[in-house]
mmCIF file of C-alpha atoms in Angstrom:
data_model
loop_
_atom_site.group_PDB
_atom_site.id
_atom_site.type_symbol
_atom_site.label_atom_id
_atom_site.label_comp_id
_atom_site.label_asym_id
_atom_site.label_seq_id
_atom_site.Cartn_x
_atom_site.Cartn_y
_atom_site.Cartn_z
ATOM 1 C CA MET O 1 -0.162 -0.163 0.065
ATOM 2 C CA VAL O 2 2.597 2.082 0.820
ATOM 3 C CA ARG O 3 4.372 1.756 -2.438
ATOM 4 C CA LYS O 4 1.437 2.247 -4.425
ATOM 5 C CA PHE O 5 0.840 5.663 -2.523
ATOM 6 C CA GLU O 6 4.681 6.657 -3.347
ATOM 7 C CA ARG O 7 4.058 5.601 -6.921
ATOM 8 C CA ALA O 8 1.018 7.413 -7.575
ATOM 9 C CA ARG O 9 2.642 10.558 -5.610
ATOM 10 C CA ASN O 10 5.608 10.486 -7.988
ATOM 11 C CA ILE O 11 3.451 10.321 -11.082
ATOM 12 C CA GLY O 12 1.169 13.338 -9.850
ATOM 13 C CA ILE O 13 4.562 15.274 -9.317
ATOM 14 C CA HIS O 14 5.709 14.639 -12.515
ATOM 15 C CA LEU O 15 2.463 15.560 -14.351
ATOM 16 C CA ILE O 16 2.230 18.836 -12.314
ATOM 17 C CA PHE O 17 5.774 19.580 -13.616
ATOM 18 C CA TRP O 18 5.365 19.013 -17.219
ATOM 19 C CA LEU O 19 1.903 20.608 -17.036
ATOM 20 C CA ALA O 20 3.694 23.558 -15.671
ATOM 21 C CA TYR O 21 6.259 23.687 -18.025
ATOM 22 C CA ALA O 22 3.965 23.440 -20.716
ATOM 23 C CA THR O 23 2.006 26.224 -19.730
ATOM 24 C CA LEU O 24 5.092 28.637 -19.536
ATOM 25 C CA MET O 25 6.078 27.504 -22.692
ATOM 26 C CA TYR O 26 2.516 28.320 -24.349
ATOM 27 C CA ASN O 27 2.440 31.718 -22.730
ATOM 28 C CA TRP O 28 6.006 32.756 -23.929
ATOM 29 C CA MET O 29 5.188 31.672 -27.411
ATOM 30 C CA SER O 30 1.627 33.091 -27.714
ATOM 31 C CA SER O 31 2.816 36.430 -26.404
ATOM 32 C CA ALA O 32 5.577 36.547 -29.089
ATOM 33 C CA TRP O 33 4.747 35.798 -32.338
ATOM 34 C CA MET O 34 2.145 33.252 -33.089
ATOM 35 C CA ASP O 35 -1.526 32.472 -32.595
ATOM 36 C CA TYR O 36 -2.793 30.260 -30.370
ATOM 37 C CA ILE O 37 -3.020 27.190 -32.657
ATOM 38 C CA GLN O 38 0.261 27.350 -33.666
ATOM 39 C CA SER O 39 1.541 28.199 -29.809
ATOM 40 C CA LEU O 40 -0.147 24.895 -28.766
ATOM 41 C CA TRP O 41 0.875 22.726 -31.661
ATOM 42 C CA LEU O 42 4.709 24.194 -31.000
ATOM 43 C CA THR O 43 4.455 23.809 -27.104
ATOM 44 C CA LEU O 44 2.923 20.239 -27.564
ATOM 45 C CA ARG O 45 5.837 19.357 -29.766
ATOM 46 C CA ILE O 46 8.841 20.841 -27.917
ATOM 47 C CA VAL O 47 6.983 19.507 -24.352
ATOM 48 C CA SER O 48 6.939 15.902 -25.939
ATOM 49 C CA ILE O 49 10.574 15.867 -27.469
ATOM 50 C CA HIS O 50 11.947 16.989 -24.014
ATOM 51 C CA ALA O 51 9.995 14.500 -22.129
ATOM 52 C CA PHE O 52 11.143 11.530 -24.581
ATOM 53 C CA VAL O 53 14.557 12.770 -23.806
ATOM 54 C CA PHE O 54 13.978 13.154 -19.793
ATOM 55 C CA TYR O 55 12.769 9.856 -19.269
ATOM 56 C CA ILE O 56 15.388 7.933 -22.072
ATOM 57 C CA ASN O 57 18.309 9.404 -20.084
ATOM 58 C CA VAL O 58 16.540 8.476 -16.585
ATOM 59 C CA TYR O 59 15.447 4.916 -17.120
ATOM 60 C CA LEU O 60 17.473 3.706 -19.761
ATOM 61 C CA LEU O 61 20.822 5.385 -20.535
ATOM 62 C CA LEU O 62 21.911 6.393 -16.750
ATOM 63 C CA PRO O 63 20.902 3.085 -15.187
ATOM 64 C CA LYS O 64 22.309 0.736 -18.064
ATOM 65 C CA LEU O 65 25.337 2.573 -19.130
ATOM 66 C CA MET O 66 26.595 5.321 -17.044
ATOM 67 C CA GLU O 67 25.713 3.239 -13.445
ATOM 68 C CA LYS O 68 27.649 0.703 -15.076
ATOM 69 C CA ASN O 69 30.883 2.755 -16.087
ATOM 70 C CA ARG O 70 29.981 2.621 -19.529
ATOM 71 C CA TYR O 71 31.008 6.056 -20.359
ATOM 72 C CA ALA O 72 31.896 5.557 -24.035
ATOM 73 C CA GLN O 73 28.853 3.776 -24.715
ATOM 74 C CA TYR O 74 26.925 6.495 -22.874
ATOM 75 C CA PHE O 75 28.460 9.371 -25.022
ATOM 76 C CA LEU O 76 27.653 7.527 -28.142
ATOM 77 C CA SER O 77 24.063 7.153 -27.007
ATOM 78 C CA ILE O 78 23.562 10.763 -26.445
ATOM 79 C CA VAL O 79 25.014 11.328 -29.824
ATOM 80 C CA ALA O 80 22.360 8.984 -31.693
ATOM 81 C CA LEU O 81 19.906 10.743 -29.173
ATOM 82 C CA LEU O 82 20.419 14.113 -30.751
ATOM 83 C CA PHE O 83 20.057 12.364 -34.139
ATOM 84 C CA LEU O 84 16.945 10.997 -33.391
ATOM 85 C CA VAL O 85 15.313 14.070 -31.501
ATOM 86 C CA TYR O 86 16.322 15.843 -34.616
ATOM 87 C CA PHE O 87 14.712 13.487 -37.042
ATOM 88 C CA LEU O 88 11.481 13.721 -34.493
ATOM 89 C CA ARG O 89 11.362 17.517 -34.837
ATOM 90 C CA GLU O 90 11.529 17.357 -38.803
ATOM 91 C CA MET O 91 9.038 14.944 -38.706
ATOM 92 C CA LEU O 92 6.580 16.880 -36.464
ATOM 93 C CA SER O 93 7.300 20.125 -38.141
ATOM 94 C CA HIS O 94 5.152 18.950 -41.126
ATOM 95 C CA VAL O 95 2.021 18.674 -39.507
ATOM 96 C CA ILE O 96 1.925 22.158 -38.666
ATOM 97 C CA PRO O 97 4.730 23.882 -40.538
ATOM 98 C CA PHE O 98 6.043 26.890 -38.579
ATOM 99 C CA ASP O 99 9.574 28.927 -39.500
ATOM 100 C CA PRO O 100 10.158 31.226 -36.320
ATOM 101 C CA ALA O 101 12.672 33.031 -38.299
ATOM 102 C CA GLU O 102 10.072 33.817 -40.768
ATOM 103 C CA ARG O 103 7.556 35.103 -38.442
ATOM 104 C CA ILE O 104 10.529 37.262 -36.664
ATOM 105 C CA ARG O 105 11.362 38.779 -40.022
ATOM 106 C CA GLN O 106 7.672 39.659 -40.770
ATOM 107 C CA PHE O 107 7.357 41.333 -37.054
ATOM 108 C CA ARG O 108 10.794 43.196 -37.824
ATOM 109 C CA LYS O 109 9.212 44.502 -41.248
ATOM 110 C CA MET O 110 6.312 45.593 -39.866
ATOM 111 C CA ASN O 111 8.110 47.049 -36.682
ATOM 112 C CA PRO O 112 11.708 48.558 -38.252
ATOM 113 C CA PRO O 113 14.092 49.782 -35.339
ATOM 114 C CA PRO O 114 15.115 53.458 -35.280
ATOM 115 C CA ASP O 115 17.412 54.629 -38.066
ATOM 116 C CA GLY O 116 21.006 53.945 -37.110
ATOM 117 C CA MET O 117 20.092 51.290 -34.429
ATOM 118 C CA ASN O 118 21.733 47.953 -35.121
ATOM 119 C CA ILE O 119 19.934 44.876 -33.433
ATOM 120 C CA PRO O 120 21.303 41.499 -33.591
ATOM 121 C CA ARG O 121 19.685 38.980 -35.542
ATOM 122 C CA PRO O 122 20.210 35.725 -34.580
ATOM 123 C CA PHE O 123 17.762 33.651 -36.471
ATOM 124 C CA ASP O 124 19.162 35.166 -39.842
ATOM 125 C CA ARG O 125 20.463 32.328 -41.777
ATOM 126 C CA ARG O 126 24.421 31.949 -42.228
ATOM 127 C CA PRO O 127 26.083 29.659 -44.690
ATOM 128 C CA GLY O 128 26.267 26.308 -43.085
ATOM 129 C CA VAL O 129 24.427 27.244 -39.875
ATOM 130 C CA ASN O 130 20.862 26.401 -38.902
ATOM 131 C CA PRO O 131 19.718 28.462 -35.844
ATOM 132 C CA ARG O 132 16.728 26.178 -35.092
ATOM 133 C CA VAL O 133 19.103 22.993 -35.169
ATOM 134 C CA VAL O 134 21.565 25.083 -32.775
ATOM 135 C CA MET O 135 18.504 26.014 -30.501
ATOM 136 C CA ASP O 136 17.177 22.331 -30.580
ATOM 137 C CA ILE O 137 20.592 20.965 -29.446
ATOM 138 C CA ILE O 138 20.816 23.462 -26.551
ATOM 139 C CA SER O 139 17.458 22.792 -25.360
ATOM 140 C CA VAL O 140 18.228 18.882 -25.318
ATOM 141 C CA VAL O 141 21.360 19.155 -23.574
ATOM 142 C CA ALA O 142 19.707 21.486 -20.980
ATOM 143 C CA VAL O 143 17.270 18.448 -20.651
ATOM 144 C CA LEU O 144 19.988 16.154 -20.070
ATOM 145 C CA PHE O 145 21.609 17.887 -17.457
ATOM 146 C CA VAL O 146 18.359 18.483 -15.585
ATOM 147 C CA SER O 147 17.566 14.615 -16.043
ATOM 148 C CA THR O 148 20.997 13.774 -14.807
ATOM 149 C CA THR O 149 20.694 15.985 -12.111
ATOM 150 C CA TYR O 150 17.174 14.209 -11.146
ATOM 151 C CA TRP O 151 18.726 10.837 -11.533
ATOM 152 C CA LEU O 152 21.724 11.806 -8.924
ATOM 153 C CA THR O 153 19.382 12.830 -6.326
ATOM 154 C CA GLN O 154 17.240 10.103 -6.977
ATOM 155 C CA GLN O 155 20.209 7.636 -6.494
ATOM 156 C CA THR O 156 21.418 9.735 -3.337
ATOM 157 C CA ARG O 157 17.794 8.781 -2.030
ATOM 158 C CA LYS O 158 17.771 5.200 -2.717
ATOM 159 C CA ARG O 159 21.148 4.651 -1.120
ATOM 160 C CA LYS O 160 19.952 6.497 2.072
ATOM 161 C CA GLN O 161 16.818 4.435 1.981
ATOM 162 C CA ALA O 162 18.948 1.340 1.714
ATOM 163 C CA GLU O 163 21.404 2.133 4.583
ATOM 164 C CA VAL O 164 18.578 2.445 7.024
ATOM 165 C CA SER O 165 16.951 -0.718 5.763
ATOM 166 C CA LEU O 166 20.426 -2.247 6.311
ATOM 167 C CA LYS O 167 20.732 -0.747 9.773
ATOM 168 C CA ASN O 168 17.558 -2.179 10.448
ATOM 169 C CA GLU O 169 18.038 -5.560 9.048
ATOM 170 C CA ASN O 170 21.587 -5.708 10.715
ATOM 171 C CA LEU O 171 19.734 -5.206 14.035
ATOM 172 C CA ASN O 172 17.293 -8.225 13.159
ATOM 173 C CA THR O 173 19.962 -10.651 12.145
ATOM 174 C CA GLU O 174 22.620 -9.654 14.713
ATOM 175 C CA LEU O 175 21.020 -11.886 17.464
ATOM 176 C CA ARG O 176 20.425 -14.532 14.752
ATOM 177 C CA LEU O 177 24.197 -14.395 13.790
ATOM 178 C CA LEU O 178 25.375 -14.994 17.360
ATOM 179 C CA LYS O 179 23.016 -17.730 18.035
ATOM 180 C CA SER O 180 24.079 -19.475 14.867
ATOM 181 C CA GLN O 181 27.858 -19.077 15.012
ATOM 182 C CA ILE O 182 28.524 -18.741 18.769
ATOM 183 C CA ASN O 183 25.624 -20.233 20.381
ATOM 184 C CA PRO O 184 25.199 -22.110 23.789
ATOM 185 C CA HIS O 185 25.384 -25.582 22.003
ATOM 186 C CA PHE O 186 28.572 -24.598 19.645
ATOM 187 C CA LEU O 187 30.200 -23.428 22.707
ATOM 188 C CA PHE O 188 29.303 -26.313 24.881
ATOM 189 C CA ASN O 189 30.962 -28.481 22.299
ATOM 190 C CA ALA O 190 34.122 -26.861 21.853
ATOM 191 C CA LEU O 191 34.437 -26.589 25.620
ATOM 192 C CA ASN O 192 33.599 -30.049 26.183
ATOM 193 C CA ASN O 193 36.279 -31.281 23.352
ATOM 194 C CA ILE O 194 38.908 -29.002 24.723
ATOM 195 C CA TYR O 195 38.560 -30.540 28.262
ATOM 196 C CA SER O 196 38.703 -33.819 26.681
ATOM 197 C CA MET O 197 42.038 -32.727 24.757
ATOM 198 C CA SER O 198 42.936 -31.507 28.131
ATOM 199 C CA PHE O 199 42.179 -34.489 30.177
ATOM 200 C CA THR O 200 43.987 -37.038 27.839
ATOM 201 C CA ASN O 201 47.138 -34.614 27.740
ATOM 202 C CA GLN O 202 46.786 -33.768 23.939
ATOM 203 C CA LYS O 203 49.353 -31.198 22.974
ATOM 204 C CA ASN O 204 47.150 -29.240 20.866
ATOM 205 C CA ALA O 205 44.791 -28.494 23.799
ATOM 206 C CA PRO O 206 46.250 -24.965 24.112
ATOM 207 C CA ASP O 207 46.129 -24.035 20.546
ATOM 208 C CA MET O 208 42.420 -24.730 20.421
ATOM 209 C CA ILE O 209 41.848 -22.519 23.657
ATOM 210 C CA MET O 210 43.448 -19.849 21.421
ATOM 211 C CA LYS O 211 41.408 -20.414 18.596
ATOM 212 C CA LEU O 212 38.097 -20.278 20.169
ATOM 213 C CA SER O 213 39.259 -17.037 21.961
ATOM 214 C CA ASP O 214 40.148 -15.750 18.670
ATOM 215 C CA MET O 215 36.502 -16.669 17.363
ATOM 216 C CA LEU O 216 34.846 -15.105 20.288
ATOM 217 C CA ARG O 217 37.014 -12.084 19.874
ATOM 218 C CA TYR O 218 35.924 -11.928 16.208
ATOM 219 C CA VAL O 219 32.321 -12.361 16.789
ATOM 220 C CA LEU O 220 31.827 -10.298 19.605
ATOM 221 C CA TYR O 221 34.270 -7.361 18.756
ATOM 222 C CA GLU O 222 35.303 -7.174 15.288
ATOM 223 C CA SER O 223 32.461 -8.193 13.518
ATOM 224 C CA ASN O 224 30.529 -5.390 14.624
ATOM 225 C CA GLU O 225 32.364 -3.469 12.089
ATOM 226 C CA SER O 226 30.519 -2.834 8.707
ATOM 227 C CA ARG O 227 33.623 -4.375 6.822
ATOM 228 C CA VAL O 228 36.466 -6.642 8.314
ATOM 229 C CA SER O 229 39.495 -7.891 6.156
ATOM 230 C CA LEU O 230 39.162 -11.037 4.158
ATOM 231 C CA ALA O 231 42.161 -12.375 5.811
ATOM 232 C CA ARG O 232 40.246 -12.201 9.178
ATOM 233 C CA GLU O 233 37.042 -13.795 7.780
ATOM 234 C CA VAL O 234 39.200 -16.797 6.279
ATOM 235 C CA ASP O 235 40.955 -17.104 9.949
ATOM 236 C CA TYR O 236 37.461 -17.388 11.436
ATOM 237 C CA ILE O 237 36.482 -20.016 8.772
ATOM 238 C CA HIS O 238 39.514 -22.112 9.510
ATOM 239 C CA ASN O 239 38.709 -21.966 13.330
ATOM 240 C CA PHE O 240 35.337 -22.844 12.831
ATOM 241 C CA ILE O 241 36.251 -25.886 10.458
ATOM 242 C CA ASP O 242 38.778 -27.096 12.975
ATOM 243 C CA PHE O 243 36.214 -27.072 15.697
ATOM 244 C CA GLN O 244 33.752 -28.970 13.703
ATOM 245 C CA LYS O 245 36.450 -31.690 12.841
ATOM 246 C CA LEU O 246 36.892 -32.373 16.762
ATOM 247 C CA LYS O 247 33.226 -33.856 16.456
ATOM 248 C CA LEU O 248 34.069 -36.288 14.027
ATOM 249 C CA GLU O 249 36.145 -39.222 14.407
ATOM 250 C CA GLY O 250 38.824 -40.498 12.219
ATOM 251 C CA GLU O 251 39.437 -38.122 8.922
ATOM 252 C CA PRO O 252 36.566 -36.751 7.619
ATOM 253 C CA ASN O 253 36.225 -36.350 3.847
ATOM 254 C CA ILE O 254 36.704 -32.631 3.750
ATOM 255 C CA ILE O 255 38.358 -30.589 0.826
ATOM 256 C CA ILE O 256 39.282 -27.188 1.622
ATOM 257 C CA ASP O 257 40.895 -24.878 -1.303
ATOM 258 C CA ILE O 258 41.276 -21.416 -0.205
ATOM 259 C CA ASN O 259 43.493 -19.128 -2.513
ATOM 260 C CA VAL O 260 43.353 -15.496 -1.487
ATOM 261 C CA THR O 261 45.714 -13.304 -3.500
ATOM 262 C CA ASN O 262 44.362 -9.755 -1.876
ATOM 263 C CA HIS O 263 44.030 -10.201 1.997
ATOM 264 C CA ALA O 264 43.156 -6.373 2.383
ATOM 265 C CA LEU O 265 39.782 -6.909 0.319
ATOM 266 C CA LEU O 266 37.094 -5.842 2.874
ATOM 267 C CA VAL O 267 33.767 -7.859 3.202
ATOM 268 C CA GLU O 268 31.032 -7.981 5.411
ATOM 269 C CA PRO O 269 31.682 -10.073 8.628
ATOM 270 C CA MET O 270 30.104 -13.627 8.764
ATOM 271 C CA LEU O 271 29.301 -13.723 5.023
ATOM 272 C CA PHE O 272 30.259 -17.409 4.173
ATOM 273 C CA ILE O 273 29.865 -18.902 7.629
ATOM 274 C CA PRO O 274 26.055 -19.749 7.226
ATOM 275 C CA PHE O 275 26.866 -21.912 3.974
ATOM 276 C CA ILE O 276 29.669 -23.514 5.657
ATOM 277 C CA GLU O 277 27.367 -24.210 8.819
ATOM 278 C CA ASN O 278 24.691 -25.616 6.518
ATOM 279 C CA SER O 279 27.128 -28.003 4.860
ATOM 280 C CA PHE O 280 28.042 -29.419 8.059
ATOM 281 C CA LYS O 281 24.650 -29.635 9.491
ATOM 282 C CA HIS O 282 23.421 -31.452 7.066
ATOM 283 C CA SER O 283 26.178 -33.491 4.963
ATOM 284 C CA ASN O 284 26.461 -36.269 7.946
ATOM 285 C CA LEU O 285 30.144 -36.556 7.734
ATOM 286 C CA GLU O 286 30.084 -39.667 10.252
ATOM 287 C CA SER O 287 29.224 -41.912 7.408
ATOM 288 C CA ASP O 288 31.507 -43.014 4.823
ATOM 289 C CA SER O 289 29.474 -41.399 1.936
ATOM 290 C CA GLY O 290 29.631 -38.050 3.787
ATOM 291 C CA TRP O 291 32.089 -35.223 1.922
ATOM 292 C CA ILE O 292 32.157 -31.540 1.900
ATOM 293 C CA LYS O 293 34.058 -29.500 -0.676
ATOM 294 C CA MET O 294 34.850 -25.797 -0.038
ATOM 295 C CA LEU O 295 36.434 -23.156 -2.560
ATOM 296 C CA LEU O 296 37.300 -19.679 -1.881
ATOM 297 C CA ASN O 297 39.226 -17.642 -4.411
ATOM 298 C CA SER O 298 39.953 -14.110 -4.498
ATOM 299 C CA ASP O 299 41.759 -11.439 -6.702
ATOM 300 C CA LYS O 300 41.847 -7.773 -6.740
ATOM 301 C CA GLN O 301 38.010 -6.871 -7.101
ATOM 302 C CA GLN O 302 36.443 -10.245 -6.771
ATOM 303 C CA ILE O 303 35.782 -12.906 -4.564
ATOM 304 C CA THR O 304 34.408 -16.502 -5.448
ATOM 305 C CA PHE O 305 33.101 -18.837 -2.863
ATOM 306 C CA GLU O 306 31.922 -22.522 -3.556
ATOM 307 C CA ILE O 307 30.756 -25.154 -1.426
ATOM 308 C CA SER O 308 29.198 -28.374 -2.165
ATOM 309 C CA ASN O 309 28.190 -31.091 0.467
ATOM 310 C CA SER O 310 26.601 -34.654 0.151
ATOM 311 C CA LYS O 311 23.012 -35.148 1.133
ATOM 312 C CA PRO O 312 22.120 -38.269 2.663
ATOM 313 C CA LYS O 313 18.716 -40.353 1.921
ATOM 314 C CA GLN O 314 17.431 -39.580 5.246
ATOM 315 C CA THR O 315 17.029 -35.936 6.403
ATOM 316 C CA TYR O 316 19.664 -35.459 8.720
ATOM 317 C CA SER O 317 20.881 -32.396 11.039
ATOM 318 C CA LYS O 318 23.753 -31.769 13.888
ATOM 319 C CA ASP O 319 21.420 -29.900 16.266
ATOM 320 C CA ASN O 320 18.183 -28.375 16.124
ATOM 321 C CA THR O 321 19.738 -24.601 15.575
ATOM 322 C CA SER O 322 18.369 -23.297 12.189
ATOM 323 C CA GLY O 323 21.123 -20.777 11.611
ATOM 324 C CA ILE O 324 20.036 -17.759 9.804
ATOM 325 C CA GLY O 325 18.795 -19.256 6.661
ATOM 326 C CA LEU O 326 19.609 -19.190 3.231
ATOM 327 C CA GLU O 327 16.483 -16.836 2.647
ATOM 328 C CA ASN O 328 18.115 -14.389 5.259
ATOM 329 C CA VAL O 329 21.468 -14.874 3.438
ATOM 330 C CA LYS O 330 19.862 -13.856 0.172
ATOM 331 C CA LYS O 331 18.298 -10.856 1.543
ATOM 332 C CA ARG O 332 21.353 -9.702 3.338
ATOM 333 C CA LEU O 333 23.573 -10.046 0.191
ATOM 334 C CA GLN O 334 20.949 -7.954 -1.691
ATOM 335 C CA LEU O 335 21.185 -5.284 0.852
ATOM 336 C CA LEU O 336 24.692 -5.270 1.131
ATOM 337 C CA TYR O 337 25.826 -6.005 -2.632
ATOM 338 C CA PRO O 338 23.102 -4.716 -4.601
ATOM 339 C CA GLU O 339 23.743 -5.675 -8.467
ATOM 340 C CA LYS O 340 27.274 -6.880 -7.305
ATOM 341 C CA HIS O 341 26.758 -10.318 -6.892
ATOM 342 C CA GLU O 342 25.633 -13.757 -7.918
ATOM 343 C CA LEU O 343 24.395 -16.249 -6.182
ATOM 344 C CA ILE O 344 23.494 -19.803 -7.881
ATOM 345 C CA ILE O 345 22.083 -22.527 -5.575
ATOM 346 C CA GLU O 346 22.201 -26.222 -6.833
ATOM 347 C CA ASP O 347 19.693 -28.593 -4.611
ATOM 348 C CA LYS O 348 20.071 -31.865 -6.200
ATOM 349 C CA VAL O 349 18.780 -35.181 -4.633
ATOM 350 C CA ASP O 350 22.471 -36.441 -3.264
ATOM 351 C CA SER O 351 24.145 -33.279 -3.408
ATOM 352 C CA PHE O 352 23.803 -29.551 -2.434
ATOM 353 C CA THR O 353 25.823 -26.753 -3.830
ATOM 354 C CA ALA O 354 26.054 -22.869 -3.195
ATOM 355 C CA LYS O 355 28.030 -20.607 -5.384
ATOM 356 C CA LEU O 356 28.753 -17.058 -4.569
ATOM 357 C CA VAL O 357 30.678 -14.362 -6.688
ATOM 358 C CA ILE O 358 31.004 -10.881 -5.124
ATOM 359 C CA LEU O 359 32.462 -7.496 -6.780
ATOM 360 C CA VAL O 360 34.015 -5.733 -3.887
#
């Protein structure tokens, strides 16, 4: 209902603007050189062409080309648009022919200037120059400037709305994230495993205590930042997987391939963990047929994450915690990386795969 109201309000504002513009144009023309029929027709012609240029630029050229940094194609499109406007103007001018230069010359003939006074004549034809074409180009460029300013204003408003929505979404997901990644169930398991390791005098017990401490520090403090380095996110992933392995006997069938060339890349915290947690929860690694494969690559501006896991014939879950869920992950990605990410999910009978590509 709110969206429909905003849409209707925006349409009303645009109609009022164009009606006001047409009224001013008509009054100016009718008071200058023309009768009301010619004034009305020329007003409709000019306003229609200007509205066409305005909306083509706002809803097609700017979002499809300029927003995606395709500047050369945008410039060529503007040139093509100018030729199209000239063609439309010439085509429409034959419906009710009108030559403003001829009208002004008639006006000067009937009202000659005083002797000795030289009045500029901008509409007088010069070799190779058509003043009507020059005026049309100037007016279209002005419309392009106004439409670009309008589009930039709208983009700024949308970004602010997205930031407010993101803050609200983060408030709702923060507790889910904490329960999902460092929930009491996970902590009890981790502490019990560390206790067992200490009781049996295993040498890596102190190392696991440090890893658990590092995970708690990351979730409770560092993940409160809007962005964290990819290196810290990778450290958390390694620690998370190490603790998951402690619950498994023998050597589980887990293949991890992490190749990060740019550790300084900044990403949203806890972005990949929901997928990893989902794989451990549903792959049934205790069985011989259970497996997990994970790939994480990065270059200068792109991160590629892919994880696959086996699916048992019967529904299997490690615990009763539901995590933040894939739907919430999708929504979070749409808010954090609009038009800068691609998420592909393949849910087959015997396997589940999630592939995420992010431009940062």
